[in-house]
Coordinates of N, CA and C in Angstrom, one line a residue:
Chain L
X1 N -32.6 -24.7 8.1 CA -33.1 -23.4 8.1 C -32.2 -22.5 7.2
X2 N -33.1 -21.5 6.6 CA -32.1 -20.7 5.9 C -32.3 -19.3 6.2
X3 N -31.2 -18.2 6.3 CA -31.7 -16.5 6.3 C -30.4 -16.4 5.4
X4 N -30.9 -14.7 5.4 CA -29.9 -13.8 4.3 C -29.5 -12.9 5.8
X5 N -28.1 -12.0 5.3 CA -28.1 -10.8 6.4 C -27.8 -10.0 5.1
X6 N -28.0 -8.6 5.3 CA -27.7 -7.7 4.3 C -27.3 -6.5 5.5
X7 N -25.6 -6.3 4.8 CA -25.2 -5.4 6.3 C -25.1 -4.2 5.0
X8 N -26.0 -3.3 6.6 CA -26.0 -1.8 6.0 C -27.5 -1.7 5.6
X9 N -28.1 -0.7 6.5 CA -29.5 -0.7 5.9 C -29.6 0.4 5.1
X10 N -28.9 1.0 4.7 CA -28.6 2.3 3.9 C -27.1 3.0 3.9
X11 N -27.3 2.8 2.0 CA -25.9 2.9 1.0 C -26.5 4.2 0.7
X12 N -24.7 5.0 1.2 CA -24.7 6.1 -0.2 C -23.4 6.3 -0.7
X13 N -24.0 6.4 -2.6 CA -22.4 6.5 -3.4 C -23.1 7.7 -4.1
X14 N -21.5 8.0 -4.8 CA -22.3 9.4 -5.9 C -22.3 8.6 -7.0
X15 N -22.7 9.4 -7.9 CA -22.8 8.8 -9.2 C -21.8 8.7 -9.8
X16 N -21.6 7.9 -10.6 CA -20.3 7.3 -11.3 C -19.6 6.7 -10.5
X17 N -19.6 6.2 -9.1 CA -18.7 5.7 -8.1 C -19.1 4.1 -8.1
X18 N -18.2 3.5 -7.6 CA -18.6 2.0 -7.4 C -20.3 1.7 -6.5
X19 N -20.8 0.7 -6.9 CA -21.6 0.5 -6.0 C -21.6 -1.2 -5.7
X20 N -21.5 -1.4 -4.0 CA -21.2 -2.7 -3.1 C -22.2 -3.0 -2.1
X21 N -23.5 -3.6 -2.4 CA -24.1 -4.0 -2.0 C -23.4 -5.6 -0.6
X22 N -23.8 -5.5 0.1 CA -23.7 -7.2 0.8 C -24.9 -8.1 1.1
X23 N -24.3 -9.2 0.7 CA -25.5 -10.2 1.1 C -24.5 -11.1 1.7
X24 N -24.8 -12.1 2.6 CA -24.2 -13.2 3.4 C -25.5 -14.3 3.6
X25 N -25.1 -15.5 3.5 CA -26.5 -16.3 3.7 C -26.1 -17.7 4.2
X26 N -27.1 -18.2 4.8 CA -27.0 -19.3 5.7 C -28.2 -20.6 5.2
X27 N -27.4 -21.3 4.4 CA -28.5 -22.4 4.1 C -27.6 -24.0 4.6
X28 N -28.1 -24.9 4.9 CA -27.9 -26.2 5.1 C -28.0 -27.1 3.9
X29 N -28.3 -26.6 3.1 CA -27.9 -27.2 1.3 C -27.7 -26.2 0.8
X30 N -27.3 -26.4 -0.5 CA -26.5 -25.5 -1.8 C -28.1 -24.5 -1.9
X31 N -27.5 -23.5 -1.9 CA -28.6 -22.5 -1.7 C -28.9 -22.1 -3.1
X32 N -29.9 -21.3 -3.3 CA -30.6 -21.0 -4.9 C -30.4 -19.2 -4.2
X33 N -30.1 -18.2 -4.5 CA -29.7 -17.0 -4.3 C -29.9 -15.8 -5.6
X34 N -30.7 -14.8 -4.7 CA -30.8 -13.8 -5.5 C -31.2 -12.4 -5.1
X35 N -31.2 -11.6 -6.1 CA -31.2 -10.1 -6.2 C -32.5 -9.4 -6.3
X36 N -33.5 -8.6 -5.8 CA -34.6 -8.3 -6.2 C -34.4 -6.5 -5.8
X37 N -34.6 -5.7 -6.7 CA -35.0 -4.4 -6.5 C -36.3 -3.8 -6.7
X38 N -36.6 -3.3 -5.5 CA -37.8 -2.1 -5.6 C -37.4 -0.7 -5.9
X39 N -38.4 -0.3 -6.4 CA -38.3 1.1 -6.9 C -39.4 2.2 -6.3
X40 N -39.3 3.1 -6.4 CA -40.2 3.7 -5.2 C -41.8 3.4 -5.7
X41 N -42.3 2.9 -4.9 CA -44.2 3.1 -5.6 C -44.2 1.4 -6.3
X42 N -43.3 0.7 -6.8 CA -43.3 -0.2 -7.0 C -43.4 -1.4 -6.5
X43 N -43.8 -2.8 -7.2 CA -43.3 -4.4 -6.4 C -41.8 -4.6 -6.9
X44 N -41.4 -5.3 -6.4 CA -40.1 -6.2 -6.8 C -40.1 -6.6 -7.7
X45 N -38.8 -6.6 -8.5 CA -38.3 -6.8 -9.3 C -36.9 -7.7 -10.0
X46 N -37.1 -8.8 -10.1 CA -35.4 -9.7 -10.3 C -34.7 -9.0 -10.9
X47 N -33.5 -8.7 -10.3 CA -32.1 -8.4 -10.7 C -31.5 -9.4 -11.9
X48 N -31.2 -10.4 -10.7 CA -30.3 -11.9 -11.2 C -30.6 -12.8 -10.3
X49 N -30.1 -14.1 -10.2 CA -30.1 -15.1 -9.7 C -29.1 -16.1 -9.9
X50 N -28.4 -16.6 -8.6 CA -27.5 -17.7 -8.6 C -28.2 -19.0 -8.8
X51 N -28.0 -20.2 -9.6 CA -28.6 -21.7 -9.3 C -27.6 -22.5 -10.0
X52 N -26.3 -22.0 -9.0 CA -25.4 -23.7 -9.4 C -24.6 -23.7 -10.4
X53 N -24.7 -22.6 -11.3 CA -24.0 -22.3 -12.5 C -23.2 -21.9 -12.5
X54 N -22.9 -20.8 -13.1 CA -21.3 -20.1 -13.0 C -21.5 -19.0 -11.6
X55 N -20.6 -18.9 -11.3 CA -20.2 -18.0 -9.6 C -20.7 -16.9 -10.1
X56 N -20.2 -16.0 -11.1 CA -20.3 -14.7 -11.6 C -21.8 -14.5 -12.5
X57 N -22.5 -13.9 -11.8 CA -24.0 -13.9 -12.3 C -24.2 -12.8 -12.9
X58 N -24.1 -12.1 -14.2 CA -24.8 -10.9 -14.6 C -26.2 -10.8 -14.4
X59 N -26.8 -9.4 -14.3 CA -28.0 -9.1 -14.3 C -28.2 -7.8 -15.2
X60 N -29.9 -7.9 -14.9 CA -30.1 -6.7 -15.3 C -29.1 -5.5 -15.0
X61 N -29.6 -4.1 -15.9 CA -29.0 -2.6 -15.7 C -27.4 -2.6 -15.1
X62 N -27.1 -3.4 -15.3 CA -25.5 -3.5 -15.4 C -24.6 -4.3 -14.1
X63 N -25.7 -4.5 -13.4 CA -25.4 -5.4 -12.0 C -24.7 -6.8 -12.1
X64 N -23.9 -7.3 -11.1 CA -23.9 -8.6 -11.2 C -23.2 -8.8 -9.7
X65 N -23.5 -9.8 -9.6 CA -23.0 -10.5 -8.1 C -22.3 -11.5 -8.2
X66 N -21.4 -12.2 -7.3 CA -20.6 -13.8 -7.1 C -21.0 -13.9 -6.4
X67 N -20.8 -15.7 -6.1 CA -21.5 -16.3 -5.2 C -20.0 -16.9 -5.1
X68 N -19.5 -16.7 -3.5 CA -18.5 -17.0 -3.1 C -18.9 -18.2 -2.1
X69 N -18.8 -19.3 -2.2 CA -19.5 -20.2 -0.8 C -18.3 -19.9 0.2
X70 N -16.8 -20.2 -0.1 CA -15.8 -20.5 1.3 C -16.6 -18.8 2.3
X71 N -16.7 -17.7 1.8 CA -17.4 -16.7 2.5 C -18.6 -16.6 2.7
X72 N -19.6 -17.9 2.2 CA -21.2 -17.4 2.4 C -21.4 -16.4 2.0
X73 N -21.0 -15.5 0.6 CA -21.3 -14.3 0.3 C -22.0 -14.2 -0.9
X74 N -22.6 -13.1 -0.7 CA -23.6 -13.1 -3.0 C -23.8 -11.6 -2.7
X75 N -22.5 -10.9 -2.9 CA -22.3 -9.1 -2.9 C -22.7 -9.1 -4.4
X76 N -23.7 -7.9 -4.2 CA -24.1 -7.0 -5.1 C -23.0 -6.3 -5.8
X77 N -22.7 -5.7 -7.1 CA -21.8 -4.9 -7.2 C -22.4 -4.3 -8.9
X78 N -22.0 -2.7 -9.2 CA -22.2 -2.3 -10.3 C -21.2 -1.1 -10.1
X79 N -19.7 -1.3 -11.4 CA -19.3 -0.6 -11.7 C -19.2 1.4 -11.3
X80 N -20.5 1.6 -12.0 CA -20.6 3.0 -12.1 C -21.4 3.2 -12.0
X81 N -22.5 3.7 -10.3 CA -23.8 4.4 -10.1 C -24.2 5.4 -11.2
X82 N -25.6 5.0 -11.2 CA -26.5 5.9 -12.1 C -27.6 6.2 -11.2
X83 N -28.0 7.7 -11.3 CA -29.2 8.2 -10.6 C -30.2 7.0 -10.4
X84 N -30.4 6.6 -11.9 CA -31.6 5.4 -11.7 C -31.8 5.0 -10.9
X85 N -30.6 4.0 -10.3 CA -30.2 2.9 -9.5 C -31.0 3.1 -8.3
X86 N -31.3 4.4 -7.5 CA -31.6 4.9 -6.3 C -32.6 3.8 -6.3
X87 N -33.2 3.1 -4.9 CA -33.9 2.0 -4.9 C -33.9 1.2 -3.2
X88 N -35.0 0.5 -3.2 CA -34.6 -0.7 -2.2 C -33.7 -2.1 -2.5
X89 N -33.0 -2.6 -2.2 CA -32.2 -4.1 -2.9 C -32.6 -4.9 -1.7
X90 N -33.2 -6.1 -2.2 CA -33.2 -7.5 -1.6 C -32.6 -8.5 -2.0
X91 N -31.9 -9.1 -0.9 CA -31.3 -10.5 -1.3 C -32.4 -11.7 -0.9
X92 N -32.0 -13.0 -0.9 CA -33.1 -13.8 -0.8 C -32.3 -14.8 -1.1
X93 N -33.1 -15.9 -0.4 CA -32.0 -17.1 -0.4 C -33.3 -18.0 -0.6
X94 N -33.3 -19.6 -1.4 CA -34.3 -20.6 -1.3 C -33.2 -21.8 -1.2
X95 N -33.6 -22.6 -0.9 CA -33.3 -23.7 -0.6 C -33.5 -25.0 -1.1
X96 N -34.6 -24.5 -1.7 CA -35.1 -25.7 -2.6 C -35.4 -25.5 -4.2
X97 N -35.0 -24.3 -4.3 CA -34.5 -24.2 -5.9 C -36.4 -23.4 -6.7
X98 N -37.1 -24.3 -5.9 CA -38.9 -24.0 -6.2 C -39.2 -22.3 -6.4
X99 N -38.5 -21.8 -5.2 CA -38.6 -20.6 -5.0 C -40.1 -19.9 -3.9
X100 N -40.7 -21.3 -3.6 CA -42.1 -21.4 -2.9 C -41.4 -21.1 -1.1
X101 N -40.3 -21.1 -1.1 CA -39.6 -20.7 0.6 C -38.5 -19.8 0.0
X102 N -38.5 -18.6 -0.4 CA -37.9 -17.9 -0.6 C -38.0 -16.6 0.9
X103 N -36.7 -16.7 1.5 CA -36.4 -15.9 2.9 C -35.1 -14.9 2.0
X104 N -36.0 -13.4 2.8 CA -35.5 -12.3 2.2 C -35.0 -11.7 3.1
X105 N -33.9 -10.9 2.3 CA -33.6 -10.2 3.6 C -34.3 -9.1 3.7
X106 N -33.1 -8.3 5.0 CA -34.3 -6.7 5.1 C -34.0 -5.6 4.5
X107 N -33.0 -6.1 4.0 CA -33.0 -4.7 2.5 C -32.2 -3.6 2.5
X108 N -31.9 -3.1 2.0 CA -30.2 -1.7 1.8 C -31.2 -1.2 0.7
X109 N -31.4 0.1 1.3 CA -31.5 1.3 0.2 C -30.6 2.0 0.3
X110 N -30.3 2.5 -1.0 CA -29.2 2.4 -2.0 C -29.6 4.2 -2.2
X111 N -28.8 4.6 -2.0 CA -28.9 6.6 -2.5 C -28.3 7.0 -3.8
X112 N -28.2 7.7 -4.3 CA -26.9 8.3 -5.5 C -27.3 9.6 -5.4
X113 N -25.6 10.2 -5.3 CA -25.6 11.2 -5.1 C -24.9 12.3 -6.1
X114 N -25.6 13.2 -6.5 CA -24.7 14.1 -7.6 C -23.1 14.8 -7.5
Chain X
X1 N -45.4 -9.1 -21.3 CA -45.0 -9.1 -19.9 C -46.1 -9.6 -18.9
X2 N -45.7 -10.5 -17.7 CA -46.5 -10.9 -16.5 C -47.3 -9.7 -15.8
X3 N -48.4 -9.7 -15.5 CA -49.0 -8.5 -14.6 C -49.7 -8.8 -13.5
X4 N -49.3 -8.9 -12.4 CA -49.7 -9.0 -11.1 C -50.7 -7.9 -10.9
X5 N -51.8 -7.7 -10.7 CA -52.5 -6.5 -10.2 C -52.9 -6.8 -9.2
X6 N -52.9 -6.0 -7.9 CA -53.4 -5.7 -6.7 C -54.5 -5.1 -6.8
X7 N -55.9 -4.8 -6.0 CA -57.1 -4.2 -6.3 C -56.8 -3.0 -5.6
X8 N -55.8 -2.8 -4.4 CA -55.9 -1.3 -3.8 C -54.9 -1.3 -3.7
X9 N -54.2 0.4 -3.7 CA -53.2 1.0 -3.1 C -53.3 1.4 -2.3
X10 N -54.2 2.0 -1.7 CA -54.3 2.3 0.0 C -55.4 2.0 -0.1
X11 N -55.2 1.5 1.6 CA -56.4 1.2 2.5 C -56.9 1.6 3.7
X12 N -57.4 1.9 3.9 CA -57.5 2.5 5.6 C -59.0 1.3 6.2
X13 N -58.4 0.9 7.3 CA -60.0 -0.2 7.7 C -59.7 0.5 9.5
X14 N -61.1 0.0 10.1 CA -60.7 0.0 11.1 C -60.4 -1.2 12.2
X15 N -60.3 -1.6 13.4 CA -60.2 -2.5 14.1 C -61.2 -3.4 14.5
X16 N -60.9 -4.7 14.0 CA -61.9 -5.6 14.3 C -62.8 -5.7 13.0
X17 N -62.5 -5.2 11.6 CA -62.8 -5.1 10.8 C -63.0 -6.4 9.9
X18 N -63.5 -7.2 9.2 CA -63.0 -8.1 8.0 C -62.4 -7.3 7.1
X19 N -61.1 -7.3 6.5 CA -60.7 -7.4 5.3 C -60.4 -8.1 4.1
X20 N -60.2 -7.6 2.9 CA -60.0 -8.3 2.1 C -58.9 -7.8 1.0
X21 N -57.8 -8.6 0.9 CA -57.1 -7.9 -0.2 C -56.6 -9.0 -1.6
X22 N -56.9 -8.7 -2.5 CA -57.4 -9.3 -4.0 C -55.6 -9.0 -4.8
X23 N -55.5 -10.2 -5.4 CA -54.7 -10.6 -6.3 C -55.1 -11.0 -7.5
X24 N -54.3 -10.8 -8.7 CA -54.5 -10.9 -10.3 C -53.5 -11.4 -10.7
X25 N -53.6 -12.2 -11.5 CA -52.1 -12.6 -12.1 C -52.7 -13.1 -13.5
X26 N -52.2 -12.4 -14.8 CA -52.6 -12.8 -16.1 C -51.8 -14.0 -17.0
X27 N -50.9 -14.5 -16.2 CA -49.8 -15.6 -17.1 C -49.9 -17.1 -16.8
X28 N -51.1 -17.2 -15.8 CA -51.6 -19.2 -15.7 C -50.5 -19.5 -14.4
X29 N -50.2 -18.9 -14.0 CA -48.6 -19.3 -13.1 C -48.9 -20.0 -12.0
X30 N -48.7 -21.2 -11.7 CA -49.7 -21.8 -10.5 C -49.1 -21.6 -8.9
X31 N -48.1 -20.9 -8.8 CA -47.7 -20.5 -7.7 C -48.3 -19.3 -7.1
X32 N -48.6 -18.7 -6.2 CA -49.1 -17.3 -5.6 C -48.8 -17.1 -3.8
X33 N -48.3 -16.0 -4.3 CA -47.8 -15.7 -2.1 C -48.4 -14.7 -2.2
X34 N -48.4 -14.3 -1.0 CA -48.8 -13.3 -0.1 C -47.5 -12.5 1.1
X35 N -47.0 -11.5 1.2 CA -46.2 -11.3 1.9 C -46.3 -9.9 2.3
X36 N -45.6 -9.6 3.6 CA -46.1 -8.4 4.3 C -44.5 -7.7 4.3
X37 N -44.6 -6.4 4.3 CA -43.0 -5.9 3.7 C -43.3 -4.7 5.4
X38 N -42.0 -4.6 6.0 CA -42.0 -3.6 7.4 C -40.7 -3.1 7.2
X39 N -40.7 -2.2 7.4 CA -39.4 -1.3 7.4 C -38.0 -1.8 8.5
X40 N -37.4 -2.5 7.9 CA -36.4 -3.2 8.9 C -36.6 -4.6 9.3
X41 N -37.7 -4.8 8.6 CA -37.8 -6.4 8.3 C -37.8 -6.8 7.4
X42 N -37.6 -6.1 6.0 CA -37.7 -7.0 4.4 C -39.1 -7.9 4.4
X43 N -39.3 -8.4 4.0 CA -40.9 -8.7 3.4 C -40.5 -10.5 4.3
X44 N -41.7 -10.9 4.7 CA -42.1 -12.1 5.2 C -43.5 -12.7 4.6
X45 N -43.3 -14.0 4.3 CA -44.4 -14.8 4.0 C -45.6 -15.5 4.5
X46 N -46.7 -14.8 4.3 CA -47.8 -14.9 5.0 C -48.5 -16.5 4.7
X47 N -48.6 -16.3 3.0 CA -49.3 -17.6 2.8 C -48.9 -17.6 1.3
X48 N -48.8 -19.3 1.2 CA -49.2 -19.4 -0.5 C -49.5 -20.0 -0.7
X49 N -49.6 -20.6 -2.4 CA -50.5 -21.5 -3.0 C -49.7 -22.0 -4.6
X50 N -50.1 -23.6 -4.7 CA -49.2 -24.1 -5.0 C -50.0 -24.4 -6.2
X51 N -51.6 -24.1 -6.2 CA -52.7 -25.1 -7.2 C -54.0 -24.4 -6.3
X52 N -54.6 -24.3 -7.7 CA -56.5 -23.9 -6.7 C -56.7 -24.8 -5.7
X53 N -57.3 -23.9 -4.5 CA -57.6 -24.8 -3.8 C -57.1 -24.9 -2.7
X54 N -55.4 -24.9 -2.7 CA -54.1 -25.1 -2.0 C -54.0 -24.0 -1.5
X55 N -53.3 -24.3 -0.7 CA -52.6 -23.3 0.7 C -52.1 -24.0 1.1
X56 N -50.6 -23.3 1.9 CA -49.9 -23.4 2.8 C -49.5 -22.5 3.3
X57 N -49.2 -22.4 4.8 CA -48.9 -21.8 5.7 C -47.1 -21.1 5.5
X58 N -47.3 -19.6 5.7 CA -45.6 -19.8 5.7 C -45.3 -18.6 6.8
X59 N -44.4 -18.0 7.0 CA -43.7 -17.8 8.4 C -44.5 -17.2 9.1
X60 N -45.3 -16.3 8.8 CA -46.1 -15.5 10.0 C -47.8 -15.4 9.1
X61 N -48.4 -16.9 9.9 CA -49.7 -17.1 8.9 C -51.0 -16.9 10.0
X62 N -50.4 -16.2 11.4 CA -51.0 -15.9 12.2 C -52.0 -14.9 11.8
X63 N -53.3 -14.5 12.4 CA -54.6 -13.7 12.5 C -54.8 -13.4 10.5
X64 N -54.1 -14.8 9.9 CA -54.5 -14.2 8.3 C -55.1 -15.6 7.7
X65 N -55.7 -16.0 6.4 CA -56.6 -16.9 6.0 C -56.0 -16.2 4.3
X66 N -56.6 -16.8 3.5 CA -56.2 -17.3 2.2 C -57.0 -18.1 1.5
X67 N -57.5 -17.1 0.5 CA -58.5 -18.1 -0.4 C -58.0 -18.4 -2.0
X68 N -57.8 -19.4 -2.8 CA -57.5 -20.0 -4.1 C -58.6 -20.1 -5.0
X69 N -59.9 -19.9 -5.3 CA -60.7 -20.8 -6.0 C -60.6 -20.7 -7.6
X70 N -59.9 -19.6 -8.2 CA -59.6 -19.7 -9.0 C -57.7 -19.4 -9.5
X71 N -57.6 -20.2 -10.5 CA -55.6 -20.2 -10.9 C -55.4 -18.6 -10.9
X72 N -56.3 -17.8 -11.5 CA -55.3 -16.5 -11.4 C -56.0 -15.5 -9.9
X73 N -56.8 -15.5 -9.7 CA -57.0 -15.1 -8.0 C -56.5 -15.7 -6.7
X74 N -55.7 -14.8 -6.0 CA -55.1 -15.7 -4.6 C -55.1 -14.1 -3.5
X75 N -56.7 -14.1 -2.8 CA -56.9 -13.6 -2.1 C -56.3 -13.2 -0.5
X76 N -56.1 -12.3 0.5 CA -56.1 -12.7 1.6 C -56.8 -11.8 2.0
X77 N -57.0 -12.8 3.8 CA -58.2 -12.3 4.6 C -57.5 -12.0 5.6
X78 N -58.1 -11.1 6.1 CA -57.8 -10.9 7.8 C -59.1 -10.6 8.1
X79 N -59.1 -11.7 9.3 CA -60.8 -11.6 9.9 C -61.2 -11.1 10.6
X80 N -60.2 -10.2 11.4 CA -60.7 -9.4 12.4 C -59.1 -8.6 12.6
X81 N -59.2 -7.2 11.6 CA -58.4 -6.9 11.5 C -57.4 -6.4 13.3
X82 N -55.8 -6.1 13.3 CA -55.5 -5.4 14.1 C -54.7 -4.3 13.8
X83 N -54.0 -3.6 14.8 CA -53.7 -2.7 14.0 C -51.8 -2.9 14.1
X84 N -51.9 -4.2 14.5 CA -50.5 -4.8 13.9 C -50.3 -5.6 12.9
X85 N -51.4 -4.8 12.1 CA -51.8 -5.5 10.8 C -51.2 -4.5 9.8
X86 N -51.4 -3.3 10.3 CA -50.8 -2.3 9.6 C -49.4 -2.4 8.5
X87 N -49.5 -2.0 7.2 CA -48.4 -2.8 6.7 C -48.4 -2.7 4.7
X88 N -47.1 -3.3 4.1 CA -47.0 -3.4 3.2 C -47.5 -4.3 2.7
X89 N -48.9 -5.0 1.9 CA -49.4 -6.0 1.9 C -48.7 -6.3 -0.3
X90 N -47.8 -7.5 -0.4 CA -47.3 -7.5 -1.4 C -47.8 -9.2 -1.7
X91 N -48.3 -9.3 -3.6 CA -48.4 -10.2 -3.5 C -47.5 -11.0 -5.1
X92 N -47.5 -11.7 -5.1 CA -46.9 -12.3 -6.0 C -47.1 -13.7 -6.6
X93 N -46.1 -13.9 -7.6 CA -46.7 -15.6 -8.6 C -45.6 -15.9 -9.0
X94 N -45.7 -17.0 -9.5 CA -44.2 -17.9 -9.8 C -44.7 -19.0 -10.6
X95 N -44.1 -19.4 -11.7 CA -44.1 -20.6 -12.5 C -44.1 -21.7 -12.2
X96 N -44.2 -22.7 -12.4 CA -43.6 -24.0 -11.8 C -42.6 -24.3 -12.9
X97 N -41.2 -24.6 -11.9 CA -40.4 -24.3 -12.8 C -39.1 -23.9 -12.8
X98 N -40.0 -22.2 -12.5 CA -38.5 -21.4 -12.5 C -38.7 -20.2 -11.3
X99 N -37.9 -19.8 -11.2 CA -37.5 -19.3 -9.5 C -38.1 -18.0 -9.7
X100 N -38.1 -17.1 -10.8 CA -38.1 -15.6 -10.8 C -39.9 -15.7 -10.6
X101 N -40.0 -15.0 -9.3 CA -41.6 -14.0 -8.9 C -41.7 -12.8 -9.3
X102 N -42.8 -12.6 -9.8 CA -43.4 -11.5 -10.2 C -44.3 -11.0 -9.2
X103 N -43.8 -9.7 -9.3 CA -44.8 -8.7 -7.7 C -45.7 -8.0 -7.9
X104 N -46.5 -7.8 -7.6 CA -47.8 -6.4 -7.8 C -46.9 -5.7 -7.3
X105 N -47.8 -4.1 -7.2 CA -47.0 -2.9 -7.0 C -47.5 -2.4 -5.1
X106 N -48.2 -3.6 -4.3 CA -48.3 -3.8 -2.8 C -50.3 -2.7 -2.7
X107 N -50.2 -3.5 -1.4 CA -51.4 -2.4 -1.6 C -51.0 -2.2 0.9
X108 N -51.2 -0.9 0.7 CA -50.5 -0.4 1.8 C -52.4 -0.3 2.7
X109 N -51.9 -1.4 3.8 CA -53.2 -1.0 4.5 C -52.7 -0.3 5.9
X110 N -53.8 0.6 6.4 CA -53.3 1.2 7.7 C -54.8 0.5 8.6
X111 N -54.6 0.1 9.7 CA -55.2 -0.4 10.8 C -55.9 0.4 11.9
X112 N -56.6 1.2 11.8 CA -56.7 2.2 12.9 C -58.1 1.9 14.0

């Protein structure tokens, strides 16, 4: 079995301040992990994605996450909030790489504040 | 760019209703889900499909049905709507391949 936990169902930073999303995830194999943001009125959208490669994953709009296994962790993180950013974030974990069992989590929306 | 189109943005049906909610996908992608999005639940997987035709069941495939007949249409049904149906109805496609889904922009049905 696999889930995501995403602690904090609502982030707020000002602008230009760090932004720290969390993800923590539970899989029974090497997990396939990743980032999706909604925007208001919109579908989802990939951030990034971990598959095995390097720990440190850039993404789009300036994002990037690690994938820490000894913590089970794949935290969100971007330097310096931008109004933009304002949004829903999902994490999501597969298991099988396919992406056909992809279990999300329940999401952190993310504020910025002037 | 991939374009997922949904046929509605809102819906309003009422109970005990048939519905129907229509998917598009313009890039051959032979994967397609179905997933319902709740405020404090992050989105769960209703149904998908792997190849015309195909279906499989995924976490909450309860009071829902799923039609494939053609590669870029992957319909869902509810056949007698409730109004714990009420909801973000989001659908999406995937490569074979490669991990990243592409989403439509949901089509929000209300159950009354």
């Amino acid at each position: 079995a696999q889930s995501v936990t995403q602690l904090g169902s609502h982030v707020s930073v000002s602008e230009g301040a760090l932004v720290l999303l969390r993800c923590n995830y539970s899989s029974s194999v090497p997990p396939y992990l990743f980032w999706y943001v909604q925007y208001p009125n919109q579908g989802l959208q990939l951030l990034l994605k971990y598959t095995s490669a390097a720990t440190l994953v850039k993404g789009i709009n300036g994002f990037e996450a690690e994938f820490k296994k000894s913590e089970t962790s794949f935290h969100l993180t971007k330097p310096s909030a931008h109004m933009s950013d304002a949004a829903e974030y999902f994490c999501a974990v597969s298991s099988t790489g396919g992406g056909n069992k992809l279990t999300f989590g329940t999401g952190t929306q993310l504020k910025v504040e002037l | 760019d991939v374009k997922v189109t949904q046929s509605s943005r809102y819906l309003v049906k009422r109970t005990g209703e048939k519905v129907f909610l229509e998917c598009v996908q313009d890039m051959d992608h032979e994967n397609m889900f179905w997933y319902r999005q709740d405020p404090g639940l992050g989105l769960r997987l209703i149904y998908f499909s792997y190849d015309v035709k195909m279906k499989e069941k995924g976490d909450i495939p309860e009071g829902y049905s799923v039609s494939r007949e053609k590669k870029e249409r992957f319909s869902l049904i509810l056949e007698s709507a409730s109004t714990n149906q009420t909801s973000m109805y989001l659908c999406a496609s995937r490569r074979d391949g490669n991990e990243k889904l592409f989403f439509g922009s949901g089509t929000q049905l209300s159950v009354l």
